[in-house]
Coordinates of C-alpha atoms in Angstrom, one line a residue:
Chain A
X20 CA 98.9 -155.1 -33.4
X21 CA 99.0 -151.7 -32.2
X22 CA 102.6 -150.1 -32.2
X23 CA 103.8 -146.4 -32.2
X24 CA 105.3 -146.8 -35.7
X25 CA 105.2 -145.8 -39.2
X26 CA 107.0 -148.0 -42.1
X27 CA 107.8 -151.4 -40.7
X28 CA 111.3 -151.2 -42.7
X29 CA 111.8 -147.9 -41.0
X30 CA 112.1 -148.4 -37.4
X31 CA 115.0 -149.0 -36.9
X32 CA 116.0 -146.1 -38.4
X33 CA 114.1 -144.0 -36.9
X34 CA 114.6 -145.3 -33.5
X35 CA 118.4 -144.9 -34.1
X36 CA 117.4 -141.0 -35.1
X37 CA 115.6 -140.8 -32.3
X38 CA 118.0 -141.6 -29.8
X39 CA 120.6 -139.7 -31.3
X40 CA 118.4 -136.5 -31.8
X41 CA 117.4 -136.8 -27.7
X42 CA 121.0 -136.9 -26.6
X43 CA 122.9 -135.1 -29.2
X44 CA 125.2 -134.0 -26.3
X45 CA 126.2 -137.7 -25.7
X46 CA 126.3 -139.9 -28.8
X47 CA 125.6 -139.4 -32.5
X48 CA 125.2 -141.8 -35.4
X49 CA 128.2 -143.1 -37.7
X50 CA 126.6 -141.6 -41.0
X51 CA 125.0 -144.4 -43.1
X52 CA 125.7 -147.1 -40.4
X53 CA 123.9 -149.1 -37.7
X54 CA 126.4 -147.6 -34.9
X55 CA 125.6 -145.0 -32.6
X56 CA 128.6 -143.7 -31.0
X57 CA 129.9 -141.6 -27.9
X58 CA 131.1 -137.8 -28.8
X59 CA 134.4 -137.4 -27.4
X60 CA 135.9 -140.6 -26.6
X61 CA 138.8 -140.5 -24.2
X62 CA 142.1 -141.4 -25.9
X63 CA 145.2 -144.2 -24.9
X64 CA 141.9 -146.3 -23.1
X65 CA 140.6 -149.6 -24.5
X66 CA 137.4 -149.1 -25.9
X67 CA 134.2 -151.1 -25.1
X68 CA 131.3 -152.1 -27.9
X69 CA 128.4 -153.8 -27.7
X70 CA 125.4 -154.6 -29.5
X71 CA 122.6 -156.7 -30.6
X72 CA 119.0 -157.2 -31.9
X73 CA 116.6 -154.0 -31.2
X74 CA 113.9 -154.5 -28.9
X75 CA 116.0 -154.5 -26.1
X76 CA 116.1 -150.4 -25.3
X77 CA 117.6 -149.0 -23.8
X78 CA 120.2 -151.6 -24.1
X79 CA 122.7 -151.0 -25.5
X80 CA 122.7 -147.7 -26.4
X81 CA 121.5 -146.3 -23.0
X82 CA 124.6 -147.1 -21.9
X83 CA 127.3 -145.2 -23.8
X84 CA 128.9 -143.1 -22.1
X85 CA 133.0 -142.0 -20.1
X86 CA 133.0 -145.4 -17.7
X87 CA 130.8 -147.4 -19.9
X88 CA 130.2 -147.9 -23.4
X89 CA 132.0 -146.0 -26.5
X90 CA 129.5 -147.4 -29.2
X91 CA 126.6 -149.8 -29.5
X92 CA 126.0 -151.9 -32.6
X93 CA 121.9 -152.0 -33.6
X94 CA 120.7 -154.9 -35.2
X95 CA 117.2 -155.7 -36.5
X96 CA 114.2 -156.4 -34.3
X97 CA 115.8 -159.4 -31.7
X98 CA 118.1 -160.0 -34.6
X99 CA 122.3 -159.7 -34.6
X100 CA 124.3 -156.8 -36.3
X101 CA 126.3 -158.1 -38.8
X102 CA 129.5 -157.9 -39.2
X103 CA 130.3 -154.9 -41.5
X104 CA 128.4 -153.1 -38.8
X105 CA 130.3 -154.2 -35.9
X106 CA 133.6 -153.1 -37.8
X107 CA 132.4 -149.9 -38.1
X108 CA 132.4 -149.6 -34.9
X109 CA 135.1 -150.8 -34.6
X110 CA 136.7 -148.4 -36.3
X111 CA 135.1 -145.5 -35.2
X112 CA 136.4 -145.7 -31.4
X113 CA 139.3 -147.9 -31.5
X114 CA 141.9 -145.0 -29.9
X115 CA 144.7 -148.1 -30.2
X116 CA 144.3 -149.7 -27.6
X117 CA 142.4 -152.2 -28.5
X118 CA 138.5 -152.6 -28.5
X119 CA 136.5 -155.2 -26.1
X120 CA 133.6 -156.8 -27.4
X121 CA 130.8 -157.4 -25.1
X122 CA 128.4 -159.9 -26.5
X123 CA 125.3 -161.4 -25.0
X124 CA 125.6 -165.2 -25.3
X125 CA 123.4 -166.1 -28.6
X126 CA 124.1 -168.0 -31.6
X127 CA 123.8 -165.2 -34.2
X128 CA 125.6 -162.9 -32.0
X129 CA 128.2 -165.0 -31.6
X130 CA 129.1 -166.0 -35.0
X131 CA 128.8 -161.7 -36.1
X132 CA 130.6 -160.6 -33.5
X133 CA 133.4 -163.0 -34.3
X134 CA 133.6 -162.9 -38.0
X135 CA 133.8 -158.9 -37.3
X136 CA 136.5 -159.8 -34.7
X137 CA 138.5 -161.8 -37.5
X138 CA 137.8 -158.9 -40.3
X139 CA 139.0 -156.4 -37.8
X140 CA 142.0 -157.8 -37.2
X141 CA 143.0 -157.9 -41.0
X142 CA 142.5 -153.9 -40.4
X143 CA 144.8 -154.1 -38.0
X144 CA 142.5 -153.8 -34.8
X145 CA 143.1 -155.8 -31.5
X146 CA 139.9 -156.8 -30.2
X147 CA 138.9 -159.3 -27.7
X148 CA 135.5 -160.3 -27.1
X149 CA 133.5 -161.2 -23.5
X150 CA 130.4 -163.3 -23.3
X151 CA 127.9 -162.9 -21.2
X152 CA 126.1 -165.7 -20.3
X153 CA 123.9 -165.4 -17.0
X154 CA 120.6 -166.6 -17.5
X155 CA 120.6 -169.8 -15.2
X156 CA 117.4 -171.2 -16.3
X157 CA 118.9 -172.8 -19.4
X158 CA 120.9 -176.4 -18.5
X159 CA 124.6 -175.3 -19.6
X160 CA 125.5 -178.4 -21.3
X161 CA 127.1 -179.4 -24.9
X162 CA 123.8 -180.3 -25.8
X163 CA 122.7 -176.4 -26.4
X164 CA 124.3 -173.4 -27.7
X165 CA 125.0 -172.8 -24.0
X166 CA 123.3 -169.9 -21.4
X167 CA 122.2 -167.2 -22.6
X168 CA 123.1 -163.6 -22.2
X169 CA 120.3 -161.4 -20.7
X170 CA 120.2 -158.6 -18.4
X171 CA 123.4 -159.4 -16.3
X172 CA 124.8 -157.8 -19.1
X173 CA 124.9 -154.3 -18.0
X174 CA 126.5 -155.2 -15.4
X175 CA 129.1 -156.1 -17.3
X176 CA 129.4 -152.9 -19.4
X177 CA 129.1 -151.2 -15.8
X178 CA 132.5 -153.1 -13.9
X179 CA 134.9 -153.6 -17.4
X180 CA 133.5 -149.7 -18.4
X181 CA 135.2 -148.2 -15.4
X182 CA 138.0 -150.8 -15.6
X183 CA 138.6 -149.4 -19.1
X184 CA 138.3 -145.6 -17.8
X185 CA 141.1 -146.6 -15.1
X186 CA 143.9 -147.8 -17.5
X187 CA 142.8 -151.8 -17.6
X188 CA 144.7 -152.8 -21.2
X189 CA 142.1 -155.3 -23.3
X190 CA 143.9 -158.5 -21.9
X191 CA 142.8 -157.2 -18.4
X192 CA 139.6 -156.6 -19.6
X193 CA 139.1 -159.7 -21.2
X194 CA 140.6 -161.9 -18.0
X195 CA 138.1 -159.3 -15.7
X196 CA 135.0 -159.8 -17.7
X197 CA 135.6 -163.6 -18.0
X198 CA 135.8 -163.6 -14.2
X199 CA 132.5 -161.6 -13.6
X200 CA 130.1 -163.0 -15.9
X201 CA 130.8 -166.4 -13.7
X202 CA 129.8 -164.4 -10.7
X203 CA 126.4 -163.6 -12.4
X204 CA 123.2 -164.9 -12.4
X205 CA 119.8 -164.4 -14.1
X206 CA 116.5 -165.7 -14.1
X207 CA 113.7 -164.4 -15.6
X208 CA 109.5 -164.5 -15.3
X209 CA 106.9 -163.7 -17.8
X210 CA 103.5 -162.6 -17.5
X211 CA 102.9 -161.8 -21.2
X212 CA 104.7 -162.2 -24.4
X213 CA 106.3 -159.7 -27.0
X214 CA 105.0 -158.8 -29.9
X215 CA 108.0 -158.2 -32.5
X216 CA 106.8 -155.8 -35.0
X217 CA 107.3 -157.2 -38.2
X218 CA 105.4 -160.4 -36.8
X219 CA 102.7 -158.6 -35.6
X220 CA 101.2 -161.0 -33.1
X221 CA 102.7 -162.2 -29.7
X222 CA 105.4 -164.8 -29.7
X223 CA 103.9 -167.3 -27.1
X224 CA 100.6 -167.1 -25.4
X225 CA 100.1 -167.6 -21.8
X226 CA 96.6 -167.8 -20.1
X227 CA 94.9 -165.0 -18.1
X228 CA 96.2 -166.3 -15.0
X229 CA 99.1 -168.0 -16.2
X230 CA 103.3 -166.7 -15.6
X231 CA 106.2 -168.4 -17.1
X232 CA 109.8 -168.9 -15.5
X233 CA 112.9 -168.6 -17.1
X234 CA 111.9 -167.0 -20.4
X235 CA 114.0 -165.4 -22.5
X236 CA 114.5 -161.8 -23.8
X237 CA 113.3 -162.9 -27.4
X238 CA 110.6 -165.0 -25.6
X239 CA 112.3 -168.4 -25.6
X240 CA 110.7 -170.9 -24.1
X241 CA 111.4 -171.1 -20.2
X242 CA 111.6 -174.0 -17.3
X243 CA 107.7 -173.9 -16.0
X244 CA 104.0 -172.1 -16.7
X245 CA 101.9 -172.0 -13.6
X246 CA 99.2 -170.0 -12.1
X247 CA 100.2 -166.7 -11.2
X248 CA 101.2 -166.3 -7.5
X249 CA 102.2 -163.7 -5.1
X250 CA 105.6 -161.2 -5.4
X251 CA 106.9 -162.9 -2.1
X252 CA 106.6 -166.4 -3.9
X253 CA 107.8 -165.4 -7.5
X254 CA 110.4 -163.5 -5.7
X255 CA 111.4 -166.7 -3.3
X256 CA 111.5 -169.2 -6.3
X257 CA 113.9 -166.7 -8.3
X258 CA 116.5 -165.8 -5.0
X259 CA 116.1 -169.6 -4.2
X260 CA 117.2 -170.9 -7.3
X261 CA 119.8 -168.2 -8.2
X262 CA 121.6 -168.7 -4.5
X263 CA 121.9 -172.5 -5.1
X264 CA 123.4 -172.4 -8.5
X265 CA 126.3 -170.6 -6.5
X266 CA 128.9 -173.3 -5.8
X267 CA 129.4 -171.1 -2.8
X268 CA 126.5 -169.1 -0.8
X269 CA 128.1 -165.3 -1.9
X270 CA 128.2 -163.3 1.6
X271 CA 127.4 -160.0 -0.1
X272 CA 125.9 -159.2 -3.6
X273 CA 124.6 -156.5 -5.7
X274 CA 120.7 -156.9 -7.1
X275 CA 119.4 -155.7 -10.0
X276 CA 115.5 -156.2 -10.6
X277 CA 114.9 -156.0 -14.5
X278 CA 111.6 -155.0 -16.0
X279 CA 110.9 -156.8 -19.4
X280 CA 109.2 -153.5 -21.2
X281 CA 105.4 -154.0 -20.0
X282 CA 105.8 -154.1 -16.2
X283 CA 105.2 -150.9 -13.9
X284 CA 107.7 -149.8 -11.9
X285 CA 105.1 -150.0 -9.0
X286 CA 105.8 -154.0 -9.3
X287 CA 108.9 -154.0 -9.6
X288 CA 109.6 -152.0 -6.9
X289 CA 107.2 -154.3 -4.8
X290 CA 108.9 -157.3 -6.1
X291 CA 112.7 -155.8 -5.1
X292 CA 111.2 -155.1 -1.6
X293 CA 110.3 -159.2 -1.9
X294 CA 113.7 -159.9 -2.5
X295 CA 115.8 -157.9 -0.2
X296 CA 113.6 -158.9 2.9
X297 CA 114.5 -162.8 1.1
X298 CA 118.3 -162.1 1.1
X299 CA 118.2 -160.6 4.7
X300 CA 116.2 -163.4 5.9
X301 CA 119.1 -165.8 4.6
X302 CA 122.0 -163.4 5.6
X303 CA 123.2 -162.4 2.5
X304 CA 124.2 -158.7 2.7
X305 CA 123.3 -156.2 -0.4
X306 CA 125.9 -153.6 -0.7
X307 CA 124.6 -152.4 -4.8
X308 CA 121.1 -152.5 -6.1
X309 CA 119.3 -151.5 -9.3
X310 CA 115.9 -151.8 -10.4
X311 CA 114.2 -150.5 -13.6
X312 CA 113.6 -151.2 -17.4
X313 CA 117.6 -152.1 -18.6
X314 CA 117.2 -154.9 -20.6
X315 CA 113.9 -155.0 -22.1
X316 CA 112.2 -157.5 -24.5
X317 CA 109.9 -154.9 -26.5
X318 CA 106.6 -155.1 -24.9
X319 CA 107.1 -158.4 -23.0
X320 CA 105.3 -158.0 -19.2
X321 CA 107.5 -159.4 -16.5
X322 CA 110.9 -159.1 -14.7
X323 CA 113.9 -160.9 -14.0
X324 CA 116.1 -161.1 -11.2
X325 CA 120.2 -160.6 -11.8
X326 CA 122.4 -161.3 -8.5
X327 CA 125.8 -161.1 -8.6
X328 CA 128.4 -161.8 -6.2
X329 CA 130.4 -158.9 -4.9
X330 CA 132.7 -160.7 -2.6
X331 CA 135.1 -158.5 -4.1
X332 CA 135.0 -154.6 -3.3
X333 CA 136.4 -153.6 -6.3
X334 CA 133.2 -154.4 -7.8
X335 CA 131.2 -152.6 -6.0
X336 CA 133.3 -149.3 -6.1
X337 CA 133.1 -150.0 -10.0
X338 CA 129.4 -150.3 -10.0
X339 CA 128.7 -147.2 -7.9
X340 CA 131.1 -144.6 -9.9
X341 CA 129.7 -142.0 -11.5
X342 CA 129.2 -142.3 -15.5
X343 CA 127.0 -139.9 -17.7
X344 CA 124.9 -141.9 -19.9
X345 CA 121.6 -142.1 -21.4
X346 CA 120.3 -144.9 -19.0
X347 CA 122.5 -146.3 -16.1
Chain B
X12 CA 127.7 -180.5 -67.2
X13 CA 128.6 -176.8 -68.5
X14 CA 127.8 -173.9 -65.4
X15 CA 128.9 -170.7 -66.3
X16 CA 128.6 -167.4 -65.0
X17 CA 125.1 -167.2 -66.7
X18 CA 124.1 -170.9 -65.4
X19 CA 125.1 -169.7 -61.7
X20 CA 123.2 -166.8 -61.8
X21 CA 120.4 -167.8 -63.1
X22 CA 120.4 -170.8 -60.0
X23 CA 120.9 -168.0 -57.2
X24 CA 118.3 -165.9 -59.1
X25 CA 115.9 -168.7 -59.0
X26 CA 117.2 -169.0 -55.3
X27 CA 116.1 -165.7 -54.2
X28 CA 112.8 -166.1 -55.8
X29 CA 111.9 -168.8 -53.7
X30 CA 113.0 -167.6 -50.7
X31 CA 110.6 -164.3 -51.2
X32 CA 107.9 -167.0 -52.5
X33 CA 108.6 -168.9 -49.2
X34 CA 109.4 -165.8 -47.2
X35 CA 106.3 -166.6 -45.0
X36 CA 106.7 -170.7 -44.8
X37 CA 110.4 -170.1 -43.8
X38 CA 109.2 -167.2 -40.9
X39 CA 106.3 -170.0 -39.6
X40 CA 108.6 -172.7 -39.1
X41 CA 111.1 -170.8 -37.6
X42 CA 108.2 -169.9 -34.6
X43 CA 107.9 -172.9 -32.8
X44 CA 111.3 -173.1 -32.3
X45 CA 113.4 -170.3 -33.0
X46 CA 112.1 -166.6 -33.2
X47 CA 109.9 -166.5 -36.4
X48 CA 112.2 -164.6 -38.5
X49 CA 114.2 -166.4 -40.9
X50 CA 111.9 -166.0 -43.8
X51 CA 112.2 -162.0 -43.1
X52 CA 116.1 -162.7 -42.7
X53 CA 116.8 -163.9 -45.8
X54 CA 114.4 -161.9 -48.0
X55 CA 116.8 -159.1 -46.8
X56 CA 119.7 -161.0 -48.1
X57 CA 118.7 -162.4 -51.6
X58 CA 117.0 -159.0 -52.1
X59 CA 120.4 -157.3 -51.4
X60 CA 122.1 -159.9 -53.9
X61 CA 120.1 -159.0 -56.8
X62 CA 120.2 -155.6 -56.4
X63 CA 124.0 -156.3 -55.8
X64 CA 123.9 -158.1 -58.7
X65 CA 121.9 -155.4 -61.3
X66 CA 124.5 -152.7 -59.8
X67 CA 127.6 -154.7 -60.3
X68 CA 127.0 -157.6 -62.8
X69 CA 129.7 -160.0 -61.6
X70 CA 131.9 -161.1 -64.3
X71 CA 132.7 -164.6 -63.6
X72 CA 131.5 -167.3 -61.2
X73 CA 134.0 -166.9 -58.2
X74 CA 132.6 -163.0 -58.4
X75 CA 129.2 -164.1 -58.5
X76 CA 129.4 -165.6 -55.4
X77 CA 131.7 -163.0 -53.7
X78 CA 128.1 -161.0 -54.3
X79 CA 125.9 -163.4 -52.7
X80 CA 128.2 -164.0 -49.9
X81 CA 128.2 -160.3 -48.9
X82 CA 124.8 -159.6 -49.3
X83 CA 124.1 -162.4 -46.6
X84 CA 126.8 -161.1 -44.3
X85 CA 125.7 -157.5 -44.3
X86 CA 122.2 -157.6 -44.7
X87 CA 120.9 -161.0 -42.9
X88 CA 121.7 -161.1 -39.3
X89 CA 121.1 -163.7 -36.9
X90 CA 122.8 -167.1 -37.7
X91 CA 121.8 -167.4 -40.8
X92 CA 123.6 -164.2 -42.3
X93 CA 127.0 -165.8 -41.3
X94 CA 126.5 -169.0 -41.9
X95 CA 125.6 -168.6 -45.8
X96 CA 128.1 -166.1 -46.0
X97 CA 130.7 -168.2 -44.5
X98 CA 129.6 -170.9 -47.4
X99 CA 129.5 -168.7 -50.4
X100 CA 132.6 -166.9 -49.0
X101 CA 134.6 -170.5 -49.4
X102 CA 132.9 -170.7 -52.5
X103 CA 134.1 -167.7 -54.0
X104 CA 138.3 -168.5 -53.2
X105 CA 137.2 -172.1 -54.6
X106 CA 136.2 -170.9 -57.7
X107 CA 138.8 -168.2 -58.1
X108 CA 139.8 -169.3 -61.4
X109 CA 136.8 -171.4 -62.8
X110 CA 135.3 -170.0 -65.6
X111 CA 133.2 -173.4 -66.3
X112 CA 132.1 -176.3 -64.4
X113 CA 132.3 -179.0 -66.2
X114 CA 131.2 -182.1 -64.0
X115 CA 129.5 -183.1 -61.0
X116 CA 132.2 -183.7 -59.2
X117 CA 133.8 -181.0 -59.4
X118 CA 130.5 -178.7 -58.2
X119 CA 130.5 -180.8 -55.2
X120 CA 133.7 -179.9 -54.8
X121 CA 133.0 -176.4 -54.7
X122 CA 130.0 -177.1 -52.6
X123 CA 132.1 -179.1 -50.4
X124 CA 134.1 -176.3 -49.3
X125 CA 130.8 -174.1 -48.9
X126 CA 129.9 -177.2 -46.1
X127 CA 133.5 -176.9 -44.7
X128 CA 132.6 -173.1 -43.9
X129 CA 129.7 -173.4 -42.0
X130 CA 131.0 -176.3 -40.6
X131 CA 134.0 -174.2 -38.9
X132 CA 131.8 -170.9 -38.5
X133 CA 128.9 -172.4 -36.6
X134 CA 130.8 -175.4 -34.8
X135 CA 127.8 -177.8 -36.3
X136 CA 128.2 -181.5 -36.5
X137 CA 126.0 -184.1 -38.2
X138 CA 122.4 -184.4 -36.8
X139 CA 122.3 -181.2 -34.5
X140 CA 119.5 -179.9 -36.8
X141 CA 120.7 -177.5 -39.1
X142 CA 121.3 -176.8 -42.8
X143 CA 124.4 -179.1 -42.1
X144 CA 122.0 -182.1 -42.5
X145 CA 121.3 -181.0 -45.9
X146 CA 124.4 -179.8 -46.9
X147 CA 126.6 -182.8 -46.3
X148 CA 124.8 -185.0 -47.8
X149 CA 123.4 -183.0 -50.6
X150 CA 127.1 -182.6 -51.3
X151 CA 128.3 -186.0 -50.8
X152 CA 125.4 -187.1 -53.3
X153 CA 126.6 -184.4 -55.9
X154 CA 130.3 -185.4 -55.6
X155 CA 129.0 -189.2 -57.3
X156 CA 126.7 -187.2 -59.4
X157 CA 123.4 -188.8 -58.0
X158 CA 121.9 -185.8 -56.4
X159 CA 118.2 -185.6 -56.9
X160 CA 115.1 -183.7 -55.7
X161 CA 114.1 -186.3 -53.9
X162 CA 117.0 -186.5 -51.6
X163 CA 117.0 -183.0 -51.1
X164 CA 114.0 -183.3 -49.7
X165 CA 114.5 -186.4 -47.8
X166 CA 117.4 -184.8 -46.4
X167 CA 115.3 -181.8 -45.0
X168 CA 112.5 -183.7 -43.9
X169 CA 114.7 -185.4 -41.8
X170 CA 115.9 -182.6 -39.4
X171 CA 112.2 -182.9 -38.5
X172 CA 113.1 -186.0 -36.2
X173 CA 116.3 -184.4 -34.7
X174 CA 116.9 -182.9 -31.5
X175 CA 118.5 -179.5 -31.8
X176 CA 121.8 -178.7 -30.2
X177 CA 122.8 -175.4 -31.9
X178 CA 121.4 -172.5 -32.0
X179 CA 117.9 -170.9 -30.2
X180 CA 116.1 -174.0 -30.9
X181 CA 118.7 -176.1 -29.0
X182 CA 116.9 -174.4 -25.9
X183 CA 113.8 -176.2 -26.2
X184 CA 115.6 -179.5 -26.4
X185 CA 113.3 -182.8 -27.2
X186 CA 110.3 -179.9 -27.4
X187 CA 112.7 -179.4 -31.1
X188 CA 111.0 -182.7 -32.5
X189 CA 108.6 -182.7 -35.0
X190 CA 109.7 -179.4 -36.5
X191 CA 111.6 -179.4 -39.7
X192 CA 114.5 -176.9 -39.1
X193 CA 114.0 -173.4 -41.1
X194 CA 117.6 -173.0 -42.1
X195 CA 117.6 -176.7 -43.7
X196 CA 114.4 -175.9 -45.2
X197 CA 115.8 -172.1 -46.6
X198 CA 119.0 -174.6 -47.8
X199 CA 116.6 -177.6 -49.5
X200 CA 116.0 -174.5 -51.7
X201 CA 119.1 -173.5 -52.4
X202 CA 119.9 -177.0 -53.9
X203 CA 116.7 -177.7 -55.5
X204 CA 117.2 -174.1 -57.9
X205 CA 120.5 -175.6 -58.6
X206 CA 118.7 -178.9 -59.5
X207 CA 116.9 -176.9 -61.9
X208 CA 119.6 -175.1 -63.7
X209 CA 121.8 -178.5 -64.1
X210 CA 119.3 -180.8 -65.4

């Protein structure tokens, strides 16, 4: 393994000191605590936190910011924040009017940033949580802990963020980000797996020549492994699949082209240019687009595709408003 | 049957030793179908208990388990970290005002309601492949006083035939069979120290 590191029980720590130290004008850390936090956050508005495992930079703390986040929560290496750390949070920017919880749809997530939720509310918090759960490739059935949350995400802190900044109380939030999520979709394509640190070799292997489709951002298992093909034909099986899991073709929608840590820009700019000329070919008009490293899965090589369906003009004014943050 | 405080620690001191013993078996089994960390997960946690514990020293049982329950929460992450903590954090309101336990039953009692907070905390039934399947019956067979190691680890091995429904490995679906789940493995543990410290 060769990683930019020095003590393995002192990365994240350092990464979290890091970060702050870059953008000491935006966020700071909450002293002995997994939080990092925005400066001045605005008062009388509901305030937005999310969080989970590291490894997926710059989510989330890229994203704090006026019309986004107020803090993000830092877990272990692809592992949840537990719940003491999530209060802290908590506390640090509730302004009382409640805190939203934006929580990518994964077991140990979950069951953190609910117990938080329950502690929190013994302190007097009111806090509502949102899960995101976009990734399509995963069957949605009682039979799993449900789809999962990936890149779609941001999205997510992007529309409830300036929803928040406009006066939206947590109940509109909640009801707004409930609404959204179902309006977005995610698959994903590896070329090469992630190496978490403290494992110190890759978490599945693929052959020279060989991609994976709907893998997850800690490397879970996806749908298919075949030979690697063309942009134009990754990029047709991934628009293909997400349009027909709408129960309704969506006339317009935004894109956003996510690279997984290990893929150049150059290709995923290539691959975006794939999938506009796709969405044009099938009529679908593109009134938002994205494309860089959001949600990454540490050193994973590959992208995923994230439509979502902006029927609704609100959405789009709420995803092109201007925000000051590390990332967006 | 006479667990006091000193029997009860010793059992989660023993537990915590074999988790770090098995910190590398319990991060290899979670690979093929989870994210190959729970061995790394709960070395954090039982390593945060004793040192809990040495800083502390819980008086009584009920405290005890107040420690171990908050050194999982804050310190393990994942599904785990709430799910043990959920347990222990039953545990310590159901043995508020023990100061010895005295028979079998009444330890799977208290274990009992350690089952009945994962149970409501992860939304796990029989047979999705989790420490549940050890739990319940582990408990069930404590309650009539007939545990043994044996059953412990029959009880494990037999999340190796289940499909997973809950958690990361319920992604991988019948591609979940023929591994032995990690959390009931980190659990089988957890029962066989007690084992030790009853008999």
């Amino acid at each position: 393994m060769k990683k930019i590191i020095n003590n393995l029980a002192d990365i994240i720590d350092e990464m979290m000191n890091g970060l702050a130290g870059s953008y000491a004008d935006k966020i700071h850390r909450v002293d002995d605590s997994r939080v990092l936090a925005q400066n001045d956050i605005a008062e009388k508005r509901v305030a937005l936190v999310s969080g989970g495992g590291s490894g997926h930079e710059p989510a989330h703390a890229g994203f704090i910011g006026d019309g986004m986040l107020s803090a993000a929560v830092v877990g272990d290496v692809f592992t949840s924040p537990t719940p003491d750390q999530i209060l802290t949070a908590i506390d640090e920017v509730d302004q009382g009017e409640g805190v939203l919880l934006i929580v990518k749809n994964y077991t140990g997530d979950i069951l953190n940033f609910e117990m938080a939720q329950e502690m929190s509310e013994m302190n007097d918090h009111e806090v509502a949580i949102v899960v995101v759960d976009d990734d399509i490739s995963v069957e949605n059935s009682e039979f799993t802990a449900g789809k999962r949350g990936v890149a779609g995400t941001i999205l997510i802190h992007k529309i409830l963020g300036d929803a928040a900044r406009n006066g939206a109380s947590l109940s509109e939030l909640k009801e707004l980000g409930d609404q959204t999520v179902a309006k977005i979709k995610t698959i994903g394509v590896a070329l090469g797996a992630a190496t978490v640190p403290e494992v110190g070799k890759p978490g599945f292997k693929l052959g020279e020549e060989e991609i994976e489709f709907g893998v997850g951002i800690h490397g879970e298992a996806g749908y298919r492994r075949e030979k690697i093909r063309p942009s134009k034909e990754l990029a047709q099986e991934l628009v293909t699949k997400i349009l027909a899991d709408y129960a309704k073709k969506p006339t317009k929608v935004g894109v956003l082209v996510n690279g997984m840590g290990a893929t150049p820009l150059m290709e995923q700019y290539i691959f975006m240019n794939d999938v506009l000329h796709l969405l044009a070919d099938e009529g679908v008009e593109v009134t938002f687009t994205k494309v860089g490293d959001y949600m990454t899965s540490l050193d994973m090589a590959g992208i995923s595709l994230t439509l979502i369906d902006l029927g609704d003009e609100n959405l789009v004014a709420a995803l092109q408003s201007e925000v000051s943050t590390i990332a967006w | 049957m006479n667990l006091t405080v000193t029997e009860v620690q010793a059992w989660l001191a023993k537990f915590s030793t074999a988790i770090v013993e098995n910190k590398d078996y319990l991060s290899d089994l979670d690979t093929p179908i989870g994210d190959g960390d729970h061995g790394n997960n709960m070395a954090r946690g039982v390593i945060a208990y004793e040192e809990s514990v040495a800083k502390t020293t819980p008086k009584d049982i009920s405290a005890t388990f107040q420690a171990l329950s908050m050194a999982m929460l804050s310190k393990v992450g994942g599904a785990s970290g709430p799910l043990y903590g959920s347990a222990f954090m039953k545990m310590t309101k159901a043995t508020k005002s023990v100061e010895t336990i005295t028979s079998y039953e009444q330890l799977g009692d208290i274990l009992a309601e350690g089952l009945e907070g994962i149970k409501t905390r992860g939304k796990v039934e029989l047979q999705d492949k989790t420490m549940i399947d050890v739990w319940d019956p582990v408990v069930k067979a404590m309650q009539v006083g007939e545990l043994d190691y044996d059953m412990v680890e029959t009880a494990k091995e037999s999340t190796k035939d289940m499909v997973a429904r809950k958690g990361r490995a319920s992604y991988l679906g019948e591609r979940s069979v023929g591994h032995i789940d990690p959390g009931a493995t980190s659990s089988a543990l957890l029962f066989k120290m007690l084992l030790e410290v009853v008999h």
